[in-house]
Structures are given as structure tokens and as C-alpha cells.
mmCIF file of C-alpha atoms in Angstrom:
data_model
loop_
_atom_site.group_PDB
_atom_site.id
_atom_site.type_symbol
_atom_site.label_atom_id
_atom_site.label_comp_id
_atom_site.label_asym_id
_atom_site.label_seq_id
_atom_site.Cartn_x
_atom_site.Cartn_y
_atom_site.Cartn_z
ATOM 1 C CA GLU A 1 2.753 -12.864 -34.800
ATOM 2 C CA VAL A 2 4.317 -9.538 -33.859
ATOM 3 C CA GLN A 3 7.743 -9.931 -32.285
ATOM 4 C CA LEU A 4 10.523 -7.623 -31.186
ATOM 5 C CA VAL A 5 13.714 -9.587 -30.647
ATOM 6 C CA GLN A 6 16.608 -7.816 -28.975
ATOM 7 C CA SER A 7 20.293 -8.590 -29.047
ATOM 8 C CA GLY A 8 21.939 -10.403 -26.160
ATOM 9 C CA ALA A 9 23.384 -9.217 -22.884
ATOM 10 C CA GLU A 10 26.539 -7.126 -22.969
ATOM 11 C CA VAL A 11 29.361 -6.586 -20.485
ATOM 12 C CA LYS A 12 31.484 -3.535 -21.220
ATOM 13 C CA LYS A 13 34.087 -1.312 -19.575
ATOM 14 C CA PRO A 14 33.608 2.402 -18.943
ATOM 15 C CA GLY A 15 34.515 4.446 -22.000
ATOM 16 C CA GLU A 16 33.713 1.684 -24.482
ATOM 17 C CA SER A 17 31.125 2.034 -27.213
ATOM 18 C CA LEU A 18 28.080 -0.167 -27.708
ATOM 19 C CA LYS A 19 25.201 -0.645 -30.134
ATOM 20 C CA ILE A 20 22.266 -2.902 -29.233
ATOM 21 C CA SER A 21 19.542 -3.953 -31.610
ATOM 22 C CA CYS A 22 15.837 -4.699 -31.819
ATOM 23 C CA LYS A 23 14.485 -6.644 -34.797
ATOM 24 C CA GLY A 24 10.803 -6.417 -35.591
ATOM 25 C CA SER A 25 8.813 -9.085 -37.396
ATOM 26 C CA GLY A 26 5.208 -10.008 -38.070
ATOM 27 C CA TYR A 27 4.131 -6.475 -38.965
ATOM 28 C CA SER A 28 5.006 -3.517 -41.191
ATOM 29 C CA PHE A 29 8.155 -2.275 -39.436
ATOM 30 C CA THR A 30 8.078 1.080 -41.209
ATOM 31 C CA SER A 31 4.542 1.916 -40.077
ATOM 32 C CA TYR A 32 4.973 2.076 -36.285
ATOM 33 C CA TRP A 33 7.150 4.154 -34.012
ATOM 34 C CA ILE A 34 9.690 2.214 -31.938
ATOM 35 C CA GLY A 35 10.696 3.454 -28.498
ATOM 36 C CA TRP A 36 13.499 2.612 -26.099
ATOM 37 C CA VAL A 37 12.997 2.282 -22.346
ATOM 38 C CA ARG A 38 15.617 2.064 -19.605
ATOM 39 C CA GLN A 39 15.159 0.203 -16.343
ATOM 40 C CA MET A 40 18.007 0.549 -13.890
ATOM 41 C CA PRO A 41 18.450 -2.248 -11.330
ATOM 42 C CA GLY A 42 15.515 -2.296 -8.937
ATOM 43 C CA LYS A 43 14.039 0.886 -10.418
ATOM 44 C CA GLY A 44 11.149 1.993 -12.613
ATOM 45 C CA LEU A 45 10.720 2.522 -16.331
ATOM 46 C CA GLU A 46 12.259 5.557 -18.054
ATOM 47 C CA TRP A 47 11.356 6.707 -21.542
ATOM 48 C CA MET A 48 14.479 7.382 -23.617
ATOM 49 C CA GLY A 49 13.287 8.249 -27.098
ATOM 50 C CA ILE A 50 11.515 7.103 -30.226
ATOM 51 C CA ILE A 51 12.142 6.574 -33.911
ATOM 52 C CA TYR A 52 9.857 6.193 -36.890
ATOM 53 C CA PRO A 53 11.625 3.647 -39.108
ATOM 54 C CA GLY A 54 9.731 4.794 -42.177
ATOM 55 C CA ASP A 55 11.692 8.046 -42.357
ATOM 56 C CA SER A 56 14.059 7.788 -39.341
ATOM 57 C CA ASP A 57 12.377 10.728 -37.601
ATOM 58 C CA THR A 58 13.884 10.527 -34.100
ATOM 59 C CA ARG A 59 12.995 12.264 -30.834
ATOM 60 C CA TYR A 60 14.740 12.053 -27.485
ATOM 61 C CA SER A 61 13.630 12.537 -23.922
ATOM 62 C CA PRO A 62 15.491 15.566 -22.528
ATOM 63 C CA SER A 63 17.209 13.338 -19.972
ATOM 64 C CA PHE A 64 18.776 11.221 -22.726
ATOM 65 C CA GLN A 65 19.410 13.821 -25.432
ATOM 66 C CA GLY A 66 23.109 13.743 -26.291
ATOM 67 C CA GLN A 67 23.710 10.629 -24.168
ATOM 68 C CA VAL A 68 22.557 7.991 -26.676
ATOM 69 C CA THR A 69 21.794 7.674 -30.374
ATOM 70 C CA ILE A 70 18.713 5.954 -31.717
ATOM 71 C CA SER A 71 18.695 4.749 -35.311
ATOM 72 C CA ALA A 72 16.995 2.237 -37.580
ATOM 73 C CA ASP A 73 17.683 0.245 -40.732
ATOM 74 C CA LYS A 74 14.331 -0.363 -42.351
ATOM 75 C CA SER A 75 15.834 -2.731 -44.922
ATOM 76 C CA ILE A 76 16.392 -5.275 -42.143
ATOM 77 C CA SER A 77 13.541 -4.155 -39.835
ATOM 78 C CA THR A 78 15.934 -3.317 -37.025
ATOM 79 C CA ALA A 79 16.191 -0.428 -34.592
ATOM 80 C CA TYR A 80 19.308 0.415 -32.623
ATOM 81 C CA LEU A 81 20.370 2.125 -29.414
ATOM 82 C CA GLN A 82 23.963 3.264 -29.304
ATOM 83 C CA TRP A 83 26.457 4.713 -26.832
ATOM 84 C CA SER A 84 29.793 6.264 -27.798
ATOM 85 C CA SER A 85 31.298 6.188 -24.311
ATOM 86 C CA LEU A 86 29.635 4.068 -21.657
ATOM 87 C CA LYS A 87 29.515 4.945 -17.983
ATOM 88 C CA ALA A 88 28.912 2.718 -14.999
ATOM 89 C CA SER A 89 25.582 4.485 -14.564
ATOM 90 C CA ASP A 90 24.448 3.092 -17.949
ATOM 91 C CA THR A 91 24.149 -0.322 -16.304
ATOM 92 C CA ALA A 92 20.514 -1.263 -16.844
ATOM 93 C CA MET A 93 18.008 -3.355 -18.730
ATOM 94 C CA TYR A 94 16.990 -1.732 -22.005
ATOM 95 C CA TYR A 95 13.717 -2.543 -23.713
ATOM 96 C CA CYS A 96 12.539 -1.694 -27.189
ATOM 97 C CA ALA A 97 8.830 -1.188 -27.632
ATOM 98 C CA ARG A 98 6.324 -0.778 -30.439
ATOM 99 C CA LEU A 99 4.145 2.265 -30.047
ATOM 100 C CA ARG A 100 0.506 2.364 -30.871
ATOM 101 C CA THR A 101 -1.946 3.397 -28.169
ATOM 102 C CA GLY A 102 0.771 3.159 -25.564
ATOM 103 C CA VAL A 103 3.192 0.266 -26.019
ATOM 104 C CA ASP A 104 1.480 -2.805 -27.379
ATOM 105 C CA TYR A 105 4.573 -4.975 -27.858
ATOM 106 C CA TRP A 106 7.827 -5.119 -25.960
ATOM 107 C CA GLY A 107 11.171 -6.698 -26.700
ATOM 108 C CA GLN A 108 12.546 -9.171 -24.184
ATOM 109 C CA GLY A 109 15.144 -6.667 -22.967
ATOM 110 C CA THR A 110 18.912 -6.365 -23.278
ATOM 111 C CA LEU A 111 20.935 -6.240 -20.073
ATOM 112 C CA VAL A 112 23.905 -3.890 -20.324
ATOM 113 C CA THR A 113 26.519 -4.103 -17.576
ATOM 114 C CA VAL A 114 29.271 -1.499 -17.451
ATOM 115 C CA SER A 115 32.037 -2.284 -15.006
ATOM 116 C CA SER A 116 35.765 -1.861 -14.802
ATOM 117 C CA GLU B 1 7.280 17.429 -19.595
ATOM 118 C CA ILE B 2 4.199 15.759 -18.124
ATOM 119 C CA VAL B 3 4.982 14.261 -14.719
ATOM 120 C CA MET B 4 3.110 11.151 -13.644
ATOM 121 C CA THR B 5 2.642 10.179 -10.007
ATOM 122 C CA GLN B 6 1.218 6.947 -8.594
ATOM 123 C CA SER B 7 -0.164 6.020 -5.221
ATOM 124 C CA PRO B 8 0.347 4.148 -3.080
ATOM 125 C CA ALA B 9 3.933 3.080 -3.663
ATOM 126 C CA THR B 10 3.128 -0.324 -2.184
ATOM 127 C CA LEU B 11 -0.265 -1.958 -1.759
ATOM 128 C CA SER B 12 -0.630 -5.053 0.412
ATOM 129 C CA VAL B 13 -3.683 -7.076 -0.525
ATOM 130 C CA SER B 14 -5.000 -10.533 0.295
ATOM 131 C CA PRO B 15 -5.874 -12.906 -2.576
ATOM 132 C CA GLY B 16 -9.493 -12.444 -3.587
ATOM 133 C CA GLU B 17 -9.621 -8.833 -2.406
ATOM 134 C CA ARG B 18 -10.024 -5.734 -4.553
ATOM 135 C CA ALA B 19 -7.044 -3.529 -5.337
ATOM 136 C CA THR B 20 -7.356 0.101 -6.374
ATOM 137 C CA LEU B 21 -4.323 1.878 -7.816
ATOM 138 C CA SER B 22 -4.183 5.599 -8.580
ATOM 139 C CA CYS B 23 -2.295 7.582 -11.182
ATOM 140 C CA ARG B 24 -2.196 11.351 -11.573
ATOM 141 C CA ALA B 25 -0.829 13.502 -14.401
ATOM 142 C CA SER B 26 0.632 16.981 -13.881
ATOM 143 C CA GLN B 27 -1.534 18.244 -16.742
ATOM 144 C CA SER B 28 -4.379 16.826 -18.752
ATOM 145 C CA VAL B 29 -3.568 13.796 -20.909
ATOM 146 C CA SER B 30 -7.178 13.341 -22.016
ATOM 147 C CA SER B 31 -7.704 9.560 -22.173
ATOM 148 C CA ASN B 32 -4.213 8.862 -23.508
ATOM 149 C CA LEU B 33 -3.229 6.744 -20.548
ATOM 150 C CA ALA B 34 -2.003 3.144 -20.399
ATOM 151 C CA TRP B 35 -1.398 0.705 -17.560
ATOM 152 C CA TYR B 36 1.282 -1.993 -17.569
ATOM 153 C CA GLN B 37 2.046 -4.944 -15.339
ATOM 154 C CA GLN B 38 5.619 -6.044 -14.747
ATOM 155 C CA LYS B 39 6.689 -9.194 -12.970
ATOM 156 C CA PRO B 40 10.278 -9.829 -11.831
ATOM 157 C CA GLY B 41 12.567 -10.739 -14.699
ATOM 158 C CA GLN B 42 9.946 -9.984 -17.344
ATOM 159 C CA ALA B 43 9.208 -7.188 -19.750
ATOM 160 C CA PRO B 44 6.166 -5.055 -18.953
ATOM 161 C CA ARG B 45 2.801 -6.153 -20.365
ATOM 162 C CA LEU B 46 0.095 -3.811 -21.598
ATOM 163 C CA LEU B 47 -3.097 -4.129 -19.556
ATOM 164 C CA ILE B 48 -5.168 -1.058 -20.377
ATOM 165 C CA TYR B 49 -4.988 1.649 -23.042
ATOM 166 C CA GLY B 50 -7.176 4.643 -23.720
ATOM 167 C CA ALA B 51 -7.600 4.813 -19.918
ATOM 168 C CA SER B 52 -10.274 2.104 -19.909
ATOM 169 C CA THR B 53 -9.876 -0.364 -22.804
ATOM 170 C CA ARG B 54 -8.458 -3.754 -21.917
ATOM 171 C CA ALA B 55 -5.686 -4.997 -24.173
ATOM 172 C CA THR B 56 -6.061 -8.297 -25.980
ATOM 173 C CA GLY B 57 -6.161 -11.251 -23.635
ATOM 174 C CA ILE B 58 -6.403 -9.249 -20.422
ATOM 175 C CA PRO B 59 -8.902 -10.714 -17.928
ATOM 176 C CA ALA B 60 -12.056 -8.797 -17.111
ATOM 177 C CA ARG B 61 -11.009 -8.427 -13.461
ATOM 178 C CA PHE B 62 -8.730 -5.605 -14.642
ATOM 179 C CA SER B 63 -10.505 -2.319 -15.297
ATOM 180 C CA GLY B 64 -9.389 1.248 -15.841
ATOM 181 C CA SER B 65 -11.158 4.537 -15.418
ATOM 182 C CA GLY B 66 -10.570 8.257 -15.435
ATOM 183 C CA SER B 67 -9.668 11.045 -17.821
ATOM 184 C CA GLY B 68 -7.808 14.323 -17.745
ATOM 185 C CA THR B 69 -5.447 14.093 -14.794
ATOM 186 C CA GLU B 70 -6.879 11.389 -12.514
ATOM 187 C CA PHE B 71 -6.898 7.687 -13.327
ATOM 188 C CA THR B 72 -7.585 4.430 -11.540
ATOM 189 C CA LEU B 73 -6.716 0.803 -12.182
ATOM 190 C CA THR B 74 -8.918 -1.665 -10.335
ATOM 191 C CA ILE B 75 -8.271 -5.362 -9.941
ATOM 192 C CA SER B 76 -11.583 -6.725 -8.765
ATOM 193 C CA SER B 77 -10.406 -9.972 -7.140
ATOM 194 C CA LEU B 78 -6.681 -10.445 -6.876
ATOM 195 C CA GLN B 79 -5.276 -13.708 -8.111
ATOM 196 C CA SER B 80 -1.850 -15.056 -7.186
ATOM 197 C CA GLU B 81 -0.501 -14.154 -10.625
ATOM 198 C CA ASP B 82 -1.496 -10.490 -10.180
ATOM 199 C CA PHE B 83 1.148 -9.715 -7.572
ATOM 200 C CA ALA B 84 3.490 -7.470 -9.524
ATOM 201 C CA VAL B 85 4.451 -3.852 -10.150
ATOM 202 C CA TYR B 86 1.991 -1.691 -12.070
ATOM 203 C CA TYR B 87 2.962 1.383 -14.062
ATOM 204 C CA CYS B 88 0.841 4.040 -15.664
ATOM 205 C CA GLN B 89 2.077 5.887 -18.756
ATOM 206 C CA GLN B 90 0.782 8.902 -20.611
ATOM 207 C CA TYR B 91 1.018 9.051 -24.380
ATOM 208 C CA ASN B 92 -0.816 12.322 -24.915
ATOM 209 C CA ASN B 93 2.507 13.977 -25.638
ATOM 210 C CA TRP B 94 3.383 11.617 -28.478
ATOM 211 C CA LEU B 95 6.994 12.658 -28.633
ATOM 212 C CA LEU B 96 7.657 12.242 -24.922
ATOM 213 C CA PHE B 97 5.810 9.430 -23.239
ATOM 214 C CA THR B 98 6.310 9.362 -19.485
ATOM 215 C CA PHE B 99 5.795 6.635 -16.906
ATOM 216 C CA GLY B 100 4.701 6.864 -13.324
ATOM 217 C CA PRO B 101 7.042 5.484 -10.642
ATOM 218 C CA GLY B 102 4.984 2.332 -10.192
ATOM 219 C CA THR B 103 2.850 0.668 -7.523
ATOM 220 C CA LYS B 104 3.976 -2.653 -6.130
ATOM 221 C CA VAL B 105 1.099 -4.971 -5.254
ATOM 222 C CA ASP B 106 2.219 -7.578 -2.773
ATOM 223 C CA ILE B 107 0.645 -10.270 -0.681
ATOM 224 C CA LYS B 108 -0.805 -9.224 2.672
#
């Protein structure tokens, strides 16, 4: 069974750093692109960027370029989304997603709350 | 960047009725279009890919059509569990997928 299991909810202060994770199982992790999606409270879905764990080829949506870092460790079938300095506006649910024809599997989401 | 729009923003439908949701792309995406359903507190779920192919386990009352820039999701007879937000997404530009703003289907 294909699964994407994300790390737990986080509460952080502005300016702090954060790295959340997404562990894939039940399939060849290095053979599918993984994407990250933001959903701010009460809002729609926003595409952030993608990574191919096989070679770590990474692409960012223009809106998120320079704001986050996407990475992967294929040895442990895990993708990451990282911030170096959080802002209150980063408060959102973040989903990882396996890409095929569209997104065929989603993680359960990681809620990130940034508040002073 | 390909911009996706959806209409209407909200659709009020009675159980058992048909719902028709529209999605438009700012440029052709061929048939590289997916539809997702999202219920409160849940991750989205893939309904349709390739504009018209139902994903595994999706009931036949969900159907998709269209190509190029105009797409439609039809729910033939709404069930109580179908009240949710529906998003379209293009994946023609593989490096930059984009979502529409969503259509909320609520109970009339």
C-alpha cells in the first residue's frame, strides 16, 4: 500500500527555522516526483515545488522560490520542506504529494503555526 | 504560468440533483487536467485525471470532460458525502502544476 506519512504539527516563533518531513512507503520512492502544497487557513491549494528523489532535481513555483528549500534523502525514502526564518504568514497546512498523472497520493498534512 | 479559473465559486445543490462544475485554463493544457475533492479537515482526494479518467475507487456518478482550455466535472446525482470543495489542477506544465481556486458544493 502506497503511503506518504508526514511529520507532526509544529508551533514556532517568527524567525525560527523548521524542517518538516514526508516519508514514502509501499512504492519505489526514487521513481516518482514528490510535490509540496500549501493551504493557508480557509484558503485553496497552492503548488510550492517538486523534487525527484532519484537525483534530487528540484523545481520551485515562482511564488516560493527563495522562500523555502525542498530536499530529499532517498536512503530513507523521505522528502523535506524547510524554512530558514519563519514568518507569521507561513502559518498553514502543508501537504506532500506523489506525482503521476496529477497527484495520486497525498500525505495527511502537517500544520505549521507561526506565532509570537 | 498557466492560470486556472473555476466557476461558480459556490454551487448550492439538493441531494439527488446533478452538479456541473467548470474549470478553465489560460492556455491549452491538452488533457492534462485533474479534479480533486477536499472535505474539511482532510487531504484532497484524486477524482479524475487525464480530464476524463476516474481514479481508482471513484464512483461512476463522477465524470469529467473537456480538453484544451475548457473542462467540466459532473456529479450525476449528489450524495450527502459529495458536499465538499472541488479543485481542478493542470499538470501539462510538469514543472509548475497549478490549481484552480476551487468550487464549494453545498446543500441547497
